[in-house]
């Protein structure tokens, strides 16, 4: 296989685009495309302060690397979850990767350590509240969203950027479609406007890249990241949906991309009734932290954290 741009040996063949590229052209192509998507979906502009949600994994570090190289002012935020399973100190190891990347590239990283700030690890909060009987993931997701939004808002960032790729987005969409979840189907988007009190705009600049292509990018760029997933990810629904989508992709290259892009298209054309969502959700400010919530009084996060022990 030869590079389409220069004819030398290709290192990657992206069947969904019928595009093979050599190392140099691929390493230029990824940031060029990212810049194109940032513009096309009006995510943010040069001069905007961007906060990147960094987990120490390949997607978030790739995003941070790309944004920095495109000349954006991008700081990072890492959230310590206190996850340690069977001798594997996931949180410690991933924090080290995030901090090391920041240091090597001269970037600013905010670190919020949940056990330090709230006195309990995420699995401990999950065990104490009803939210995490089998898995701490719902507590974890809630805590991450809450803290990242708060830091982005308080520190005056224009947007919060996450490293979600197309595999992530397509898996979420498939999951929500399987149960026809109206609220989630309406709100899934590469750009979430800050349309409510205390919310910061959220963007996903890598949402059109396959996971495999981001993996190739970090490999070819020699970016060190935490290879192991969080131990609680095992057996998750999203991994199951990703496998199914990859089976379809294998037989019909481009299927995964089409599934997600046609969904955005259909939404744009009014397939889903925007009014239904607005009527359904009535939001107020949490009495403790001030962030938007559907609950009267305290938001779900504050109730979780403030709930008495035992
Ligand atoms: S970090 Fe948190 Fe994930 Fe681990 S506990 Fe679950 S949600 S699997 S992205
Ligand atoms: Zn080339
Ligand atoms: Zn609150």
CSV table of C-alpha atoms and ligand atoms in Angstrom, one decimal:
chain,number,residue,atom,x,y,z
A,1,UNK,CA,0.0,0.0,0.0
A,2,UNK,CA,1.3,3.4,-1.0
A,3,UNK,CA,0.7,6.9,0.5
A,4,UNK,CA,-1.9,8.8,-1.6
A,5,UNK,CA,0.0,12.1,-1.2
A,6,UNK,CA,3.6,11.1,-2.0
A,7,UNK,CA,3.7,7.5,-3.1
A,8,UNK,CA,6.1,6.2,-0.4
A,9,UNK,CA,5.2,3.3,1.8
A,10,UNK,CA,2.0,3.8,3.7
A,11,UNK,CA,1.8,3.1,7.5
A,12,UNK,CA,-1.9,3.2,7.7
A,13,UNK,CA,-4.9,2.5,5.5
A,14,UNK,CA,-8.2,4.1,6.6
A,15,UNK,CA,-10.7,2.0,4.8
A,16,UNK,CA,-13.6,4.3,5.8
A,17,UNK,CA,-12.0,7.1,3.8
A,18,UNK,CA,-10.3,4.8,1.2
A,19,UNK,CA,-7.1,6.6,2.2
A,20,UNK,CA,-3.6,5.3,2.8
A,21,UNK,CA,-0.9,7.6,4.2
A,22,UNK,CA,2.8,7.5,5.0
A,23,UNK,CA,3.9,8.4,8.6
A,24,UNK,CA,4.6,12.1,7.8
A,25,UNK,CA,1.4,12.7,5.9
A,26,UNK,CA,-0.7,10.8,8.5
A,27,UNK,CA,0.8,12.9,11.3
A,28,UNK,CA,-0.1,16.0,9.4
A,29,UNK,CA,-3.5,14.8,8.4
A,30,UNK,CA,-4.8,14.2,11.9
A,31,UNK,CA,-4.3,17.8,13.1
A,32,UNK,CA,-5.5,19.2,9.8
A,33,UNK,CA,-8.7,17.3,10.0
A,34,UNK,CA,-9.1,18.2,13.7
A,35,UNK,CA,-8.7,21.9,12.8
A,36,UNK,CA,-11.3,21.4,10.0
A,37,UNK,CA,-13.8,19.9,12.4
A,38,UNK,CA,-13.2,22.6,15.1
A,39,UNK,CA,-14.2,25.1,12.5
A,40,UNK,CA,-16.9,23.2,10.8
A,41,UNK,CA,-18.8,22.6,14.0
A,42,UNK,CA,-17.9,26.0,15.5
A,43,UNK,CA,-16.3,24.5,18.6
A,44,UNK,CA,-14.0,27.4,19.6
A,45,UNK,CA,-11.6,29.9,18.1
A,46,UNK,CA,-7.9,30.8,18.4
A,47,UNK,CA,-7.6,32.8,21.6
A,48,UNK,CA,-10.3,30.9,23.5
A,49,UNK,CA,-9.0,29.3,26.6
A,50,UNK,CA,-9.7,25.5,26.3
A,51,UNK,CA,-9.7,23.1,29.2
A,52,UNK,CA,-8.9,19.5,28.2
A,53,UNK,CA,-10.3,16.6,30.2
A,54,UNK,CA,-7.2,14.4,30.7
A,55,UNK,CA,-7.4,10.8,31.9
A,56,UNK,CA,-3.9,9.8,31.0
A,57,UNK,CA,-5.3,7.5,28.3
A,58,UNK,CA,-4.5,7.8,24.6
A,59,UNK,CA,-7.5,9.8,23.4
A,60,UNK,CA,-7.2,12.7,25.9
A,61,UNK,CA,-3.4,12.9,25.5
A,62,UNK,CA,-3.7,12.9,21.7
A,63,UNK,CA,-6.3,15.7,21.9
A,64,UNK,CA,-4.1,17.7,24.2
A,65,UNK,CA,-1.1,17.2,21.9
A,66,UNK,CA,-3.0,18.1,18.8
A,67,UNK,CA,-4.6,21.3,20.3
A,68,UNK,CA,-1.2,22.5,21.6
A,69,UNK,CA,0.3,21.9,18.2
A,70,UNK,CA,-2.5,23.8,16.4
A,71,UNK,CA,-1.6,26.8,18.6
A,72,UNK,CA,-4.5,26.7,21.0
A,73,UNK,CA,-4.2,27.8,24.6
A,74,UNK,CA,-5.1,24.4,26.1
A,75,UNK,CA,-4.7,23.5,29.8
A,76,UNK,CA,-5.6,20.1,31.2
A,77,UNK,CA,-7.7,18.8,34.1
A,78,UNK,CA,-7.1,15.5,35.7
A,79,UNK,CA,-9.5,14.0,38.3
A,80,UNK,CA,-8.1,11.5,40.8
A,81,UNK,CA,-10.8,8.8,41.5
A,82,UNK,CA,-8.9,6.8,44.0
A,83,UNK,CA,-9.2,3.6,42.0
A,84,UNK,CA,-7.0,0.7,43.0
A,85,UNK,CA,-8.1,-2.9,42.3
A,86,UNK,CA,-6.2,-6.1,43.1
A,87,UNK,CA,-2.9,-4.4,43.5
A,88,UNK,CA,-3.3,-2.3,40.3
A,89,UNK,CA,-3.1,1.4,41.2
A,90,UNK,CA,-5.0,2.6,38.2
A,91,UNK,CA,-5.5,6.2,39.5
A,92,UNK,CA,-1.9,6.6,40.5
A,93,UNK,CA,-0.6,5.3,37.2
A,94,UNK,CA,-2.9,7.4,35.1
A,95,UNK,CA,-2.2,10.5,37.1
A,96,UNK,CA,1.5,10.0,36.5
A,97,UNK,CA,1.0,9.8,32.7
A,98,UNK,CA,-1.0,13.0,32.7
A,99,UNK,CA,1.5,14.8,34.8
A,100,UNK,CA,4.4,13.6,32.8
A,101,UNK,CA,2.8,14.7,29.6
A,102,UNK,CA,2.1,18.1,31.0
A,103,UNK,CA,5.7,18.5,32.2
A,104,UNK,CA,7.3,17.3,29.0
A,105,UNK,CA,5.3,19.7,27.0
A,106,UNK,CA,5.3,22.7,29.4
A,107,UNK,CA,1.5,22.6,29.9
A,108,UNK,CA,-0.6,23.5,32.8
A,109,UNK,CA,-2.5,20.7,34.5
A,110,UNK,CA,-5.2,21.2,37.2
A,111,UNK,CA,-5.5,18.1,39.5
A,112,UNK,CA,-8.5,17.5,41.6
A,113,UNK,CA,-8.1,14.4,43.8
A,114,UNK,CA,-11.5,13.2,45.0
A,115,UNK,CA,-10.3,11.2,48.0
A,116,UNK,CA,-8.3,14.2,49.1
A,117,UNK,CA,-11.0,16.8,48.6
A,118,UNK,CA,-14.1,14.7,49.6
A,119,UNK,CA,-12.5,12.2,52.0
A,120,UNK,CA,-13.6,9.1,50.1
A,121,UNK,CA,-12.6,7.4,46.9
A,122,UNK,CA,-15.1,6.9,44.1
A,123,UNK,CA,-15.6,3.2,44.9
A,124,UNK,CA,-16.2,4.1,48.5
A,125,UNK,CA,-18.8,6.7,47.6
A,126,UNK,CA,-20.4,4.2,45.4
A,127,UNK,CA,-20.5,1.6,48.1
A,128,UNK,CA,-22.1,4.0,50.6
A,129,UNK,CA,-24.8,5.4,48.3
A,130,UNK,CA,-27.4,3.5,46.3
A,131,UNK,CA,-25.9,4.7,43.1
A,132,UNK,CA,-23.2,2.1,42.7
A,133,UNK,CA,-24.3,-1.3,43.9
A,134,UNK,CA,-22.4,-3.3,41.3
A,135,UNK,CA,-20.2,-0.7,39.7
A,136,UNK,CA,-18.8,2.7,40.7
A,137,UNK,CA,-19.3,4.0,37.1
A,138,UNK,CA,-22.4,6.0,37.6
A,139,UNK,CA,-21.0,7.8,40.6
A,140,UNK,CA,-17.7,8.2,38.7
A,141,UNK,CA,-19.4,9.8,35.7
A,142,UNK,CA,-21.5,12.1,37.8
A,143,UNK,CA,-18.5,13.2,39.9
A,144,UNK,CA,-16.3,13.8,36.8
A,145,UNK,CA,-18.9,15.8,35.0
A,146,UNK,CA,-19.6,17.9,38.0
A,147,UNK,CA,-16.0,18.7,39.0
A,148,UNK,CA,-14.8,19.3,35.4
A,149,UNK,CA,-17.7,21.7,34.8
A,150,UNK,CA,-17.1,23.5,38.0
A,151,UNK,CA,-13.4,24.0,37.4
A,152,UNK,CA,-13.9,25.1,33.8
A,153,UNK,CA,-16.6,27.6,35.0
A,154,UNK,CA,-14.7,29.0,37.9
A,155,UNK,CA,-11.5,29.4,36.1
A,156,UNK,CA,-13.2,31.1,33.2
A,157,UNK,CA,-12.4,28.6,30.3
A,158,UNK,CA,-14.4,29.1,27.1
A,159,UNK,CA,-14.9,25.4,26.6
A,160,UNK,CA,-14.3,22.0,28.1
A,161,UNK,CA,-12.9,19.6,25.5
A,162,UNK,CA,-13.0,15.8,25.8
A,163,UNK,CA,-11.2,13.1,23.8
A,164,UNK,CA,-14.2,11.1,22.7
A,165,UNK,CA,-13.7,9.4,19.4
A,166,UNK,CA,-16.1,8.1,16.9
A,167,UNK,CA,-16.1,4.6,18.4
A,168,UNK,CA,-17.2,6.1,21.7
A,169,UNK,CA,-19.9,8.3,20.2
A,170,UNK,CA,-21.3,5.5,17.9
A,171,UNK,CA,-21.4,3.1,20.9
A,172,UNK,CA,-23.4,5.6,23.0
A,173,UNK,CA,-25.7,6.3,20.1
A,174,UNK,CA,-26.3,2.6,19.6
A,175,UNK,CA,-27.0,2.1,23.3
A,176,UNK,CA,-29.5,5.0,23.4
A,177,UNK,CA,-31.1,3.8,20.2
A,178,UNK,CA,-31.6,0.3,21.5
A,179,UNK,CA,-33.9,1.8,24.2
A,180,UNK,CA,-35.1,4.8,22.2
A,181,UNK,CA,-34.0,7.2,25.0
A,182,UNK,CA,-35.5,10.5,23.9
A,183,UNK,CA,-33.6,12.9,26.1
A,184,UNK,CA,-30.2,11.3,25.4
A,185,UNK,CA,-30.9,11.0,21.7
A,186,UNK,CA,-31.7,14.7,21.5
A,187,UNK,CA,-28.6,15.8,23.5
A,188,UNK,CA,-25.8,13.7,22.0
A,189,UNK,CA,-23.7,16.1,20.0
A,190,UNK,CA,-20.1,17.1,19.3
A,191,UNK,CA,-20.9,20.5,20.8
A,192,UNK,CA,-23.1,21.0,23.9
A,193,UNK,CA,-24.0,24.6,24.3
A,194,UNK,CA,-23.8,26.1,27.8
A,195,UNK,CA,-27.5,26.8,27.7
A,196,UNK,CA,-28.2,26.6,31.4
A,197,UNK,CA,-27.0,28.3,34.6
A,198,UNK,CA,-23.4,27.5,35.5
A,199,UNK,CA,-22.8,25.2,32.5
A,200,UNK,CA,-19.7,25.4,30.3
A,201,UNK,CA,-19.7,24.6,26.6
A,202,UNK,CA,-18.5,21.1,25.9
A,203,UNK,CA,-16.8,20.0,22.7
A,204,UNK,CA,-15.4,16.8,21.3
A,205,UNK,CA,-12.8,17.7,18.6
A,206,UNK,CA,-11.8,14.1,17.9
A,207,UNK,CA,-15.4,12.7,17.4
A,208,UNK,CA,-14.9,11.9,13.7
A,209,UNK,CA,-11.7,9.8,14.1
A,210,UNK,CA,-11.8,6.1,14.7
A,211,UNK,CA,-10.2,4.9,17.9
A,212,UNK,CA,-7.7,2.9,15.8
A,213,UNK,CA,-6.5,6.1,14.0
A,214,UNK,CA,-6.0,7.9,17.3
A,215,UNK,CA,-4.1,4.8,18.6
A,216,UNK,CA,-1.9,5.0,15.5
A,217,UNK,CA,-1.3,8.8,16.1
A,218,UNK,CA,-0.1,8.4,19.7
A,219,UNK,CA,2.1,5.4,18.7
A,220,UNK,CA,3.7,7.2,15.8
A,221,UNK,CA,4.2,10.3,17.9
A,222,UNK,CA,5.7,8.3,20.8
A,223,UNK,CA,3.3,9.7,23.3
A,224,UNK,CA,3.3,7.7,26.5
A,225,UNK,CA,-0.1,6.9,27.9
A,226,UNK,CA,-1.7,4.5,30.3
A,227,UNK,CA,-2.4,1.4,28.3
A,228,UNK,CA,-4.6,-0.4,30.8
A,229,UNK,CA,-8.2,0.6,31.0
A,230,UNK,CA,-9.8,1.3,34.4
A,231,UNK,CA,-10.5,-2.1,36.0
A,232,UNK,CA,-14.2,-1.2,36.3
A,233,UNK,CA,-14.5,-0.9,32.5
A,234,UNK,CA,-14.5,-4.7,32.1
A,235,UNK,CA,-17.7,-6.1,30.8
A,236,UNK,CA,-19.3,-2.7,30.2
A,237,UNK,CA,-22.1,-2.2,27.8
A,238,UNK,CA,-20.1,0.3,25.8
A,239,UNK,CA,-17.4,-2.2,25.1
A,240,UNK,CA,-20.1,-4.7,23.9
A,241,UNK,CA,-21.6,-2.1,21.5
A,242,UNK,CA,-18.1,-1.2,20.3
A,243,UNK,CA,-17.5,-4.8,19.4
A,244,UNK,CA,-20.7,-5.1,17.5
A,245,UNK,CA,-20.0,-1.9,15.6
A,246,UNK,CA,-16.5,-3.1,14.7
A,247,UNK,CA,-18.0,-6.3,13.4
A,248,UNK,CA,-20.2,-4.3,11.0
A,249,UNK,CA,-17.2,-2.1,10.2
A,250,UNK,CA,-15.2,-5.1,9.3
A,251,UNK,CA,-17.7,-6.3,6.7
A,252,UNK,CA,-18.7,-2.8,5.5
A,253,UNK,CA,-15.9,-0.2,5.9
A,254,UNK,CA,-17.4,3.2,6.8
A,255,UNK,CA,-20.5,1.8,8.5
A,256,UNK,CA,-19.6,3.1,11.9
A,257,UNK,CA,-18.9,6.6,10.6
A,258,UNK,CA,-22.1,6.7,8.5
A,259,UNK,CA,-24.2,5.5,11.5
A,260,UNK,CA,-23.1,8.5,13.5
A,261,UNK,CA,-22.9,11.2,10.9
A,262,UNK,CA,-26.4,10.3,9.5
A,263,UNK,CA,-27.7,10.6,13.0
A,264,UNK,CA,-26.4,14.2,13.3
A,265,UNK,CA,-27.9,14.9,9.9
A,266,UNK,CA,-31.3,13.5,10.8
A,267,UNK,CA,-31.3,15.5,14.0
A,268,UNK,CA,-30.4,18.7,12.1
A,269,UNK,CA,-33.2,18.0,9.7
A,270,UNK,CA,-35.7,17.8,12.6
A,271,UNK,CA,-36.2,14.1,12.9
A,272,UNK,CA,-36.3,14.6,16.6
A,273,UNK,CA,-38.7,17.1,18.1
A,274,UNK,CA,-36.6,19.6,20.0
A,275,UNK,CA,-39.6,20.9,21.9
A,276,UNK,CA,-40.1,17.5,23.5
A,277,UNK,CA,-36.8,17.9,25.4
A,278,UNK,CA,-37.4,21.4,26.5
A,279,UNK,CA,-40.8,20.6,27.9
A,280,UNK,CA,-39.5,17.5,29.6
A,281,UNK,CA,-36.6,19.1,31.6
A,282,UNK,CA,-37.1,21.9,34.0
A,283,UNK,CA,-33.9,23.0,35.6
A,284,UNK,CA,-33.1,25.0,38.7
A,285,UNK,CA,-29.9,26.0,40.5
A,286,UNK,CA,-28.7,23.6,43.2
A,287,UNK,CA,-29.0,25.2,46.6
A,288,UNK,CA,-25.6,24.1,47.6
A,289,UNK,CA,-23.3,24.5,44.6
A,290,UNK,CA,-25.4,26.5,42.2
A,291,UNK,CA,-25.1,24.2,39.2
A,292,UNK,CA,-28.1,23.3,37.0
A,293,UNK,CA,-30.2,20.4,38.3
A,294,UNK,CA,-33.5,18.7,37.6
A,295,UNK,CA,-34.0,18.0,41.3
A,296,UNK,CA,-35.6,20.5,43.7
A,297,UNK,CA,-33.1,21.6,46.4
A,298,UNK,CA,-29.7,19.9,46.1
A,299,UNK,CA,-28.3,18.4,42.9
A,300,UNK,CA,-27.5,14.7,42.6
A,301,UNK,CA,-23.8,15.3,43.2
A,302,UNK,CA,-24.3,17.4,46.3
A,303,UNK,CA,-26.8,14.8,47.7
A,304,UNK,CA,-24.3,12.1,47.0
A,305,UNK,CA,-21.3,13.8,48.6
A,306,UNK,CA,-23.3,15.2,51.6
A,307,UNK,CA,-25.2,12.0,52.4
A,308,UNK,CA,-24.4,10.8,55.9
A,309,UNK,CA,-22.0,7.9,56.3
A,310,UNK,CA,-23.2,4.5,57.3
B,1,LIG,S1,-13.1,5.5,35.1
B,1,LIG,FE1,-15.0,5.7,36.2
B,1,LIG,FE2,-14.7,4.8,33.7
B,1,LIG,FE3,-13.5,3.5,35.7
B,1,LIG,S2,-15.1,3.8,37.3
B,1,LIG,FE4,-16.2,3.4,35.5
B,1,LIG,S3,-16.6,5.4,34.7
B,1,LIG,S4,-14.7,2.5,34.1
B,1,LIG,S5,-14.6,5.8,31.9
B,2,LIG,ZN1,3.2,10.5,2.1
B,3,LIG,ZN1,-24.9,20.8,43.8
